[in-house]
PDB file of C-alpha atoms and ligand atoms in Angstrom:
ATOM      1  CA  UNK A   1     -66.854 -27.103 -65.446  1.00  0.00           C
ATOM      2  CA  UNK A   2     -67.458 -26.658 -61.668  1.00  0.00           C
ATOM      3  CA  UNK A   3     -65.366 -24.483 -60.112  1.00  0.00           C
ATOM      4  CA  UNK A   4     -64.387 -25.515 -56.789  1.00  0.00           C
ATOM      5  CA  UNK A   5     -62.983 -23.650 -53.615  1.00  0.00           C
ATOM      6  CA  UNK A   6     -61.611 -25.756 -50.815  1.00  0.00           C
ATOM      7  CA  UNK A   7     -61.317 -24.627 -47.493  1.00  0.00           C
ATOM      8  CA  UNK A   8     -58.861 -26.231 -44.575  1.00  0.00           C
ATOM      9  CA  UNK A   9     -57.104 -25.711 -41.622  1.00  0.00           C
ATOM     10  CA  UNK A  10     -54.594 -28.773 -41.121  1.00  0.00           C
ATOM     11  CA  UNK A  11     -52.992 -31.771 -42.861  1.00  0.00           C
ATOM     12  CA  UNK A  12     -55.657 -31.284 -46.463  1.00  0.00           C
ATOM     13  CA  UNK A  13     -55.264 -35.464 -46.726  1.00  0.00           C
ATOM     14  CA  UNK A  14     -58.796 -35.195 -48.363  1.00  0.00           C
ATOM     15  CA  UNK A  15     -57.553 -31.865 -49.925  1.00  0.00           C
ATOM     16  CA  UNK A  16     -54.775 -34.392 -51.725  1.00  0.00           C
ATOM     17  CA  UNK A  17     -56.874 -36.802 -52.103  1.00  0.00           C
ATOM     18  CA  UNK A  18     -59.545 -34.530 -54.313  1.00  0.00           C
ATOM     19  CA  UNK A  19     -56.715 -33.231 -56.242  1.00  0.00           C
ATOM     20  CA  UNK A  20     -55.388 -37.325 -57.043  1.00  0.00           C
ATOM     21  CA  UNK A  21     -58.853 -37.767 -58.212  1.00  0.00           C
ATOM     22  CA  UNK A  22     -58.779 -34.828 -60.912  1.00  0.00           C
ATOM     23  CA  UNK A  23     -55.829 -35.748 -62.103  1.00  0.00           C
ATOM     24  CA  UNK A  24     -56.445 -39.220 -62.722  1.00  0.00           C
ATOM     25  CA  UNK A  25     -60.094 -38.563 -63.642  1.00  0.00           C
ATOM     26  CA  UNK A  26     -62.070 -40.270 -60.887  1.00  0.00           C
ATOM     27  CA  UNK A  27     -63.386 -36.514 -60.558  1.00  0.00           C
ATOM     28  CA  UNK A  28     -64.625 -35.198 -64.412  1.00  0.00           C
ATOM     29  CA  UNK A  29     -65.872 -31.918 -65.382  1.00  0.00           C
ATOM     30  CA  UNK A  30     -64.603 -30.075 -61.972  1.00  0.00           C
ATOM     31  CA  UNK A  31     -61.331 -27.558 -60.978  1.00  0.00           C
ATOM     32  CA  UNK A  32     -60.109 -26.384 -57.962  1.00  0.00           C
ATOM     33  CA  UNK A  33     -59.924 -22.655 -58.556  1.00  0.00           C
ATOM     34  CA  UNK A  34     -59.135 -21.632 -54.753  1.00  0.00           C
ATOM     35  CA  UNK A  35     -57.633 -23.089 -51.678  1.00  0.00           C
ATOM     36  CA  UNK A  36     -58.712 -21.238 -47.940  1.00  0.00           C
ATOM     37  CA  UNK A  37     -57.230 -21.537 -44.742  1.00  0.00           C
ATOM     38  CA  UNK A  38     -57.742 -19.660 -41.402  1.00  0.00           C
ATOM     39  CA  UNK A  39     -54.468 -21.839 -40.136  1.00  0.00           C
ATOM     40  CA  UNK A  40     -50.258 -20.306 -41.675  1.00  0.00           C
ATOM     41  CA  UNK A  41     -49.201 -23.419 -40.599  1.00  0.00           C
ATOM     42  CA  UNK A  42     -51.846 -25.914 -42.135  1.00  0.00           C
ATOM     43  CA  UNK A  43     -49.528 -28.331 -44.122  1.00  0.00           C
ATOM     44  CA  UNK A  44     -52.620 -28.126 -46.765  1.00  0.00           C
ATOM     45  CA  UNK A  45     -51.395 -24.782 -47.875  1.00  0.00           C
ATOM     46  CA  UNK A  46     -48.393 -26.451 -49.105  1.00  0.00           C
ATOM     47  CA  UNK A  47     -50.257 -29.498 -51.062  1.00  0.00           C
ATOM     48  CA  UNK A  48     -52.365 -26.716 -52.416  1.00  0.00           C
ATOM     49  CA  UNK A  49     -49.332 -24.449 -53.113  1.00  0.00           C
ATOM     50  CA  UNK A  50     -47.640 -28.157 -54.680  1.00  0.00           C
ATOM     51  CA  UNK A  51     -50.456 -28.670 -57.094  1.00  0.00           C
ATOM     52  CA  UNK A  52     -50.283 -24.799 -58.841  1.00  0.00           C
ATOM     53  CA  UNK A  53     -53.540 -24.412 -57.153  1.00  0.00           C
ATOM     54  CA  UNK A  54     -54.065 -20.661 -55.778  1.00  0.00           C
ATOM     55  CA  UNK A  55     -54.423 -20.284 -51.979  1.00  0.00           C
ATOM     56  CA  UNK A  56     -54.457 -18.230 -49.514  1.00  0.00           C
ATOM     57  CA  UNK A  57     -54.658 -17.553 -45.590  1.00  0.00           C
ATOM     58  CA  UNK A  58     -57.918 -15.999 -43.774  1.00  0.00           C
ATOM     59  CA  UNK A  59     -56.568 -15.871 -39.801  1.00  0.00           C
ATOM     60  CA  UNK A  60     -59.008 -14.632 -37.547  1.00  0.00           C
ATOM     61  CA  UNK A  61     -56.138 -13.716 -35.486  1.00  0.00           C
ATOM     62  CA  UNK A  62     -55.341 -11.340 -37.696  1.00  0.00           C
ATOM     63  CA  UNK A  63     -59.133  -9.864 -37.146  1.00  0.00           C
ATOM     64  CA  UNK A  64     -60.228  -7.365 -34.138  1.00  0.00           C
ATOM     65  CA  UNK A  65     -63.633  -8.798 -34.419  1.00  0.00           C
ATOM     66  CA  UNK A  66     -65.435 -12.181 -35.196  1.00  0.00           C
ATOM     67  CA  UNK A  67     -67.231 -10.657 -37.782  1.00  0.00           C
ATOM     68  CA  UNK A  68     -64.672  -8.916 -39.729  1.00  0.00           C
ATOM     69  CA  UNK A  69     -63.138 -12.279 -39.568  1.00  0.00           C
ATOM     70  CA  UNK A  70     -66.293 -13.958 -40.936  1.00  0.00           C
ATOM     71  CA  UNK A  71     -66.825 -11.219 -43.966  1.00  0.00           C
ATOM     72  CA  UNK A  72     -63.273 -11.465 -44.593  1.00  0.00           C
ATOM     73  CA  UNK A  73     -64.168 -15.131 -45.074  1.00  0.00           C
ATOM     74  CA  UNK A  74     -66.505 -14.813 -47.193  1.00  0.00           C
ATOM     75  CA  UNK A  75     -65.517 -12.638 -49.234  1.00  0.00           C
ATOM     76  CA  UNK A  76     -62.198 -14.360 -49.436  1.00  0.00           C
ATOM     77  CA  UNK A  77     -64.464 -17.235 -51.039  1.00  0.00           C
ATOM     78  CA  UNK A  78     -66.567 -15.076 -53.448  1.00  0.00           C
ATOM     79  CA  UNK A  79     -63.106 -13.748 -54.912  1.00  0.00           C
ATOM     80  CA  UNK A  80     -63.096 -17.240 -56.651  1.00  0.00           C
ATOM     81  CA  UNK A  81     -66.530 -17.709 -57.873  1.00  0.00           C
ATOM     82  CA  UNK A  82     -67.098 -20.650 -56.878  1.00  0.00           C
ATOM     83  CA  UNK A  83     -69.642 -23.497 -57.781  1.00  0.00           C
ATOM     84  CA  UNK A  84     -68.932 -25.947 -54.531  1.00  0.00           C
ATOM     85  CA  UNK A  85     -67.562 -25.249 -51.323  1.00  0.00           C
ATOM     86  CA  UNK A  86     -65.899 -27.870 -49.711  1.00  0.00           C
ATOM     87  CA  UNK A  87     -64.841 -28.181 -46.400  1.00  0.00           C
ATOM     88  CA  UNK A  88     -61.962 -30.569 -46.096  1.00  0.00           C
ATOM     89  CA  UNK A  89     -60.716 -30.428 -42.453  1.00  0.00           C
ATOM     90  CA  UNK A  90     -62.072 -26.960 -41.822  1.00  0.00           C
ATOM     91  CA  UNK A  91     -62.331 -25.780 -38.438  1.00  0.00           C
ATOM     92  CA  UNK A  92     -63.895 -23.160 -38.144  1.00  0.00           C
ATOM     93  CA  UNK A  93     -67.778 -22.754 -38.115  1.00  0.00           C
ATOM     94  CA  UNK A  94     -69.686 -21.404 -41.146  1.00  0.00           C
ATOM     95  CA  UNK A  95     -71.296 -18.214 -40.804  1.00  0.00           C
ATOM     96  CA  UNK A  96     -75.005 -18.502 -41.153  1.00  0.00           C
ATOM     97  CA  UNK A  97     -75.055 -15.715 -43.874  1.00  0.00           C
ATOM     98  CA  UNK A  98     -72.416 -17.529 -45.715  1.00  0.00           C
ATOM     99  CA  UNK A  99     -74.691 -20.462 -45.731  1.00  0.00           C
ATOM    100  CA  UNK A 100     -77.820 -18.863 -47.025  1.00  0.00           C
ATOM    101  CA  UNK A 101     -75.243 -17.638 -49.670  1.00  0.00           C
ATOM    102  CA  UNK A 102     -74.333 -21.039 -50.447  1.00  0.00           C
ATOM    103  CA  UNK A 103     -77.285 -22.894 -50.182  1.00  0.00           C
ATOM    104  CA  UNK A 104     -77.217 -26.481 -51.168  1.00  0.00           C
ATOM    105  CA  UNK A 105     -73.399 -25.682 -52.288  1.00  0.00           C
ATOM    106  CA  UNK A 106     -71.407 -26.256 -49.726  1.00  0.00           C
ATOM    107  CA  UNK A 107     -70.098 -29.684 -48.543  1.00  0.00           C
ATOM    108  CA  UNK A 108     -68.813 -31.274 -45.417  1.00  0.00           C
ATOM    109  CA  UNK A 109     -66.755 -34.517 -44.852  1.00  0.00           C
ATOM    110  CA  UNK A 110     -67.572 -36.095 -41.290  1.00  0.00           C
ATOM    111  CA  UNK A 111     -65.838 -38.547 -39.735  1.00  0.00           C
ATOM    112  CA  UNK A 112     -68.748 -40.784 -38.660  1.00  0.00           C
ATOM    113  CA  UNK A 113     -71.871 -42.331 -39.864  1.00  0.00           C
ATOM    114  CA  UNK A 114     -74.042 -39.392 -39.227  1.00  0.00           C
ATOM    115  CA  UNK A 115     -76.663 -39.266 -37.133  1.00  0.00           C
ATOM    116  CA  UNK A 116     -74.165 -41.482 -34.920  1.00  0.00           C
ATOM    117  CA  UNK A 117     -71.055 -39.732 -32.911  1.00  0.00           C
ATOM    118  CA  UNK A 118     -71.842 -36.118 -34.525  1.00  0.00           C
ATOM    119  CA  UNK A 119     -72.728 -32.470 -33.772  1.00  0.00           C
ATOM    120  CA  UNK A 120     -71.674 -30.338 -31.054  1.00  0.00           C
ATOM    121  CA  UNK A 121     -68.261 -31.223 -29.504  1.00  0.00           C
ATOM    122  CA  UNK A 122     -67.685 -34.191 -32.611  1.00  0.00           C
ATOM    123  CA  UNK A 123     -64.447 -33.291 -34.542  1.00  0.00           C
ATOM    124  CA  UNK A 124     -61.178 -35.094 -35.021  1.00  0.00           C
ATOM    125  CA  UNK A 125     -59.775 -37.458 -32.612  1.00  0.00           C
ATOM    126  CA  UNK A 126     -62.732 -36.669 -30.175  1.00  0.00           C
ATOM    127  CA  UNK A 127     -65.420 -38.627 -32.726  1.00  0.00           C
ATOM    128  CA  UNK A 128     -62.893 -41.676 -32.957  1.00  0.00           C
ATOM    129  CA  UNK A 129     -62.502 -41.560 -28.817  1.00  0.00           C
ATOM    130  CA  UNK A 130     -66.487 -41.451 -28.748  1.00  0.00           C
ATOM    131  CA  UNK A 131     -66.797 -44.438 -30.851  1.00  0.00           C
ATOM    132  CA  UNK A 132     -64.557 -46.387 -29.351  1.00  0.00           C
ATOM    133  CA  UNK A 133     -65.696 -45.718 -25.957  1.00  0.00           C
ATOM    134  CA  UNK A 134     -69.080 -46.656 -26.979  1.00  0.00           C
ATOM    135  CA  UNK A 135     -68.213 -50.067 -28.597  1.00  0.00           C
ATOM    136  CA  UNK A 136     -69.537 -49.475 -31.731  1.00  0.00           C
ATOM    137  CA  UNK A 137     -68.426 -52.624 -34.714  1.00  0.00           C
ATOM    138  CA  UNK A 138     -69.193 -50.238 -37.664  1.00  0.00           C
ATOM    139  CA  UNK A 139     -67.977 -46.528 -37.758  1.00  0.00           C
ATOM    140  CA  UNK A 140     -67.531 -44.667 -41.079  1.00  0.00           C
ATOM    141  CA  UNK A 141     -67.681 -41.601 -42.555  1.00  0.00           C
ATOM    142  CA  UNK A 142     -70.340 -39.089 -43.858  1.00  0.00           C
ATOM    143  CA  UNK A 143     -70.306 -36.781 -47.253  1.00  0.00           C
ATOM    144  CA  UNK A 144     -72.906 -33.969 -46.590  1.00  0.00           C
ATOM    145  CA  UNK A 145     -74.401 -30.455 -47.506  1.00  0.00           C
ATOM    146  CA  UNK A 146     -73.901 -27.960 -44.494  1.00  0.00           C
ATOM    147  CA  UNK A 147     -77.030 -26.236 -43.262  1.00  0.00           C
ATOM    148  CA  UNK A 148     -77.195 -24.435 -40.342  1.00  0.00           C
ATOM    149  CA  UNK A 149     -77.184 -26.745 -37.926  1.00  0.00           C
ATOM    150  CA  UNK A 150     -73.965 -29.131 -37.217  1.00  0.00           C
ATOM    151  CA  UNK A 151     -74.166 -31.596 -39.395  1.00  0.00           C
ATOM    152  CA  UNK A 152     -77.700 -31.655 -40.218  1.00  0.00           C
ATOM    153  CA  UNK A 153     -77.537 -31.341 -43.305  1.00  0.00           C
ATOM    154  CA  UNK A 154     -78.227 -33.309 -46.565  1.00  0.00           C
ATOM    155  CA  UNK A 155     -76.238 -36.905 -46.464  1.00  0.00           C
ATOM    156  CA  UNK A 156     -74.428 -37.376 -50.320  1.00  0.00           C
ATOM    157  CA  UNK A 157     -72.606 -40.420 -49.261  1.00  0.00           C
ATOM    158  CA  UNK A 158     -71.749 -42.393 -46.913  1.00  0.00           C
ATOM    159  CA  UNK A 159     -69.246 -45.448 -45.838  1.00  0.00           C
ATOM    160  CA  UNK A 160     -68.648 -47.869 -43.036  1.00  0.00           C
ATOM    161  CA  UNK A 161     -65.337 -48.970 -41.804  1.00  0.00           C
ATOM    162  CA  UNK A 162     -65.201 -51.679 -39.470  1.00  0.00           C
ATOM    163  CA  UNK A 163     -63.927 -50.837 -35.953  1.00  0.00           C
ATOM    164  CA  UNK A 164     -60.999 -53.201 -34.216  1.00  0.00           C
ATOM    165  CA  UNK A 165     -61.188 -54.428 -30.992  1.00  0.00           C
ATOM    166  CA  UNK A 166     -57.103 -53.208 -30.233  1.00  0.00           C
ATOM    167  CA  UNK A 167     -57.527 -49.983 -32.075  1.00  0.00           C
ATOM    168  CA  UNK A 168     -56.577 -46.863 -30.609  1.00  0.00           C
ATOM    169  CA  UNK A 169     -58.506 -43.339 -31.938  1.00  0.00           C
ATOM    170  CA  UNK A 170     -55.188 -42.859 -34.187  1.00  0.00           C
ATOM    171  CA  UNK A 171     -55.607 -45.699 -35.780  1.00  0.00           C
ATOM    172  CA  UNK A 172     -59.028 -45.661 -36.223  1.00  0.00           C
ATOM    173  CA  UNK A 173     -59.128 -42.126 -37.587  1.00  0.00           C
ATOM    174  CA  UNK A 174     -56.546 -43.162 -40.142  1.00  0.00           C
ATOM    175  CA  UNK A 175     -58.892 -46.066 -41.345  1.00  0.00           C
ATOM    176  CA  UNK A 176     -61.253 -44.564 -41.732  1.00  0.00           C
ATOM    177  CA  UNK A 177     -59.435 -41.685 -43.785  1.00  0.00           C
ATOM    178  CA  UNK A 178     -58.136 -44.201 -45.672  1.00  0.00           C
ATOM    179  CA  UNK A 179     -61.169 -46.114 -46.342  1.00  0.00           C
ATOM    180  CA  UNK A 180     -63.810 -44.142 -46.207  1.00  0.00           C
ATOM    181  CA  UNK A 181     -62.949 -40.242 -46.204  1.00  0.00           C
ATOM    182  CA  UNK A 182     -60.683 -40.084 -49.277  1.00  0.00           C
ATOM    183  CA  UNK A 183     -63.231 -42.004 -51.373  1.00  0.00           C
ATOM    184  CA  UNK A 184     -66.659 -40.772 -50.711  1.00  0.00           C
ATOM    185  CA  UNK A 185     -65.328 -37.008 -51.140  1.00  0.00           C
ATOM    186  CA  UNK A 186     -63.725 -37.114 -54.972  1.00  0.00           C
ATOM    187  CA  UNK A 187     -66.712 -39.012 -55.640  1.00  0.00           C
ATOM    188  CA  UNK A 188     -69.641 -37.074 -54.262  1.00  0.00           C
ATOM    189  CA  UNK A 189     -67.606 -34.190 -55.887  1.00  0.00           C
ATOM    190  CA  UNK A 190     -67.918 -35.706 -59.326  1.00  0.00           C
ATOM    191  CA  UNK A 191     -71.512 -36.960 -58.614  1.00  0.00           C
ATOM    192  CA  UNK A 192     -72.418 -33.315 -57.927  1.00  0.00           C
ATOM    193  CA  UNK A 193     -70.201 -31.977 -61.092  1.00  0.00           C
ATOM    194  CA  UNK A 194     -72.503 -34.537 -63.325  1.00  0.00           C
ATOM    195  CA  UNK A 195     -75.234 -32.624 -62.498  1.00  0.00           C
ATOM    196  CA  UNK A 196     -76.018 -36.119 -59.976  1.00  0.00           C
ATOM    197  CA  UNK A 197     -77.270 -35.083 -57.282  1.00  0.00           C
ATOM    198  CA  UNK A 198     -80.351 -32.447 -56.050  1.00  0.00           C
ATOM    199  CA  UNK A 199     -82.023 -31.876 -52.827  1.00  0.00           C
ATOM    200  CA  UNK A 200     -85.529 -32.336 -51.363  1.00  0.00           C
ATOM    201  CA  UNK A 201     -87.314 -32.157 -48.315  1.00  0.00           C
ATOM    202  CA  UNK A 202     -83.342 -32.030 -46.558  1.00  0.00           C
ATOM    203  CA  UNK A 203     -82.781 -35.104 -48.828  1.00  0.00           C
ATOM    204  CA  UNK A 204     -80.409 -36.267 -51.541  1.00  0.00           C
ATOM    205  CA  UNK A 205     -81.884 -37.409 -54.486  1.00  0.00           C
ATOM    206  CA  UNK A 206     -78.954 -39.286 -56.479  1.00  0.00           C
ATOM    207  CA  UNK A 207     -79.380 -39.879 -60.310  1.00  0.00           C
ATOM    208  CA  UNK A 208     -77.103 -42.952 -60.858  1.00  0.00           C
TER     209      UNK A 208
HETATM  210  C1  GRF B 301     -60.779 -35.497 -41.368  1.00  0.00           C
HETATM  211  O1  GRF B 301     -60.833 -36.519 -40.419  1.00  0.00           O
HETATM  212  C2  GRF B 301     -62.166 -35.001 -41.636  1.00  0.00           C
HETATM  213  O2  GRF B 301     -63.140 -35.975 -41.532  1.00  0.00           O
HETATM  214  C3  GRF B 301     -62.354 -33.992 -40.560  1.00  0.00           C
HETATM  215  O3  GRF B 301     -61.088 -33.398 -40.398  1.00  0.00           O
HETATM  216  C4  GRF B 301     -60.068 -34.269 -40.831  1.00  0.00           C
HETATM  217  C5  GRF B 301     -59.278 -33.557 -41.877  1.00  0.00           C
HETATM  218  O4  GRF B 301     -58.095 -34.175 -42.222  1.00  0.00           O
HETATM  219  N1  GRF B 301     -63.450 -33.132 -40.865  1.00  0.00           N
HETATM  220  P1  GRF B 301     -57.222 -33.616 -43.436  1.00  0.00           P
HETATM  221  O5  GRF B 301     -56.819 -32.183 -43.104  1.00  0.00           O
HETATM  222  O6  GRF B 301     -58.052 -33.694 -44.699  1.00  0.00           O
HETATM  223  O7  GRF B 301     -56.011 -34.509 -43.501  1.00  0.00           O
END
């Protein structure tokens, strides 16, 4: 069974979407164990909170330093044992020692098809603006391993959502929630609970 802690900091769609998909079984052989936020208000605390899943809130605001945020963090994750990290919506960057902890173990949902509109300065709305600026047809989204670089790492899964000609980022980001996000996550999450999926050379190998 892998144990899984998911970490947050707003709405958790793909949160809710990953629990849908364990109860109705497109996820096998997985459990959420934990639920992190750095955000009170994230509305994910509540889906988590909803589901009987255990959660809690990490602020750094509540932290003097960056660091005692960061260890708070990661200890905050260790408390649950977990298998797989996944970062649903989570804003905050990963400290480097938590991701040589975690090697190959934690994942990251992008909204893009990475290596297009992504790293530094490419979150939320801002990747949908980008893409639409740039005229792109195709957009998607990107199911990853985090290394240390933003995102870099590994590429699980990926899926393309066509782009609109009247679409405004809003809409756009919801399509390709919709479309892409909410599928590619429960199911890279079940790939990797089957044992699936195994790096190389800062590759995926996936055993269908
Ligand atoms: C998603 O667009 C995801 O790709 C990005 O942050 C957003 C999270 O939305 N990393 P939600 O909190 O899962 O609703």
């Amino acid at each position: 069974m892998l144990k899984i802690c998911v970490l947050v900091s707003g709405g958790g769609t793909n949160l809710q979407a990953i629990i849908d998909a364990l109860d109705n079984k497109t996820i096998n052989n997985a459990k959420i164990v934990g639920v992190i936020s750095n955000n009170p208000g994230a509305f994910a605390l509540e889906r988590a909170k909803k589901a009987g899943i255990d959660c809690k809130c990490i602020s750094p605001k509540t932290f003097d330093k960056r660091e005692e945020f960061e260890d708070a963090l990661i200890a905050g994750v260790d408390e649950y044992k977990p298998d797989l990290v996944v970062l649903a919506g989570f804003m905050v960057v990963i400290p480097p020692k938590m991701i040589r902890k975690y090697k190959n173990k934690i994942i990251n949902i992008h909204p893009s098809l990475i290596p297009s509109f992504c790293g530094t300065g490419y979150y939320g709305l801002r990747v949908h603006e980008a893409v639409l600026e740039r005229g792109v047809k195709l957009t998607g989204a990107t199911v990853h391993f985090v290394d240390e670089g933003t995102d870099t790492g590994p590429i699980i899964m990926q899926k393309a959502v066509e782009v609109k000609s009247d679409d405004t980022p809003q809409v756009l980001q919801r399509r390709v929630m919709e479309q892409a996000e909410w599928i590619i996550m429960p199911r890279s999450i079940d790939l990797i609970a089957a044992g699936k999926v195994t790096v190389k050379d800062n590759k995926t190998i996936i055993d269908k």
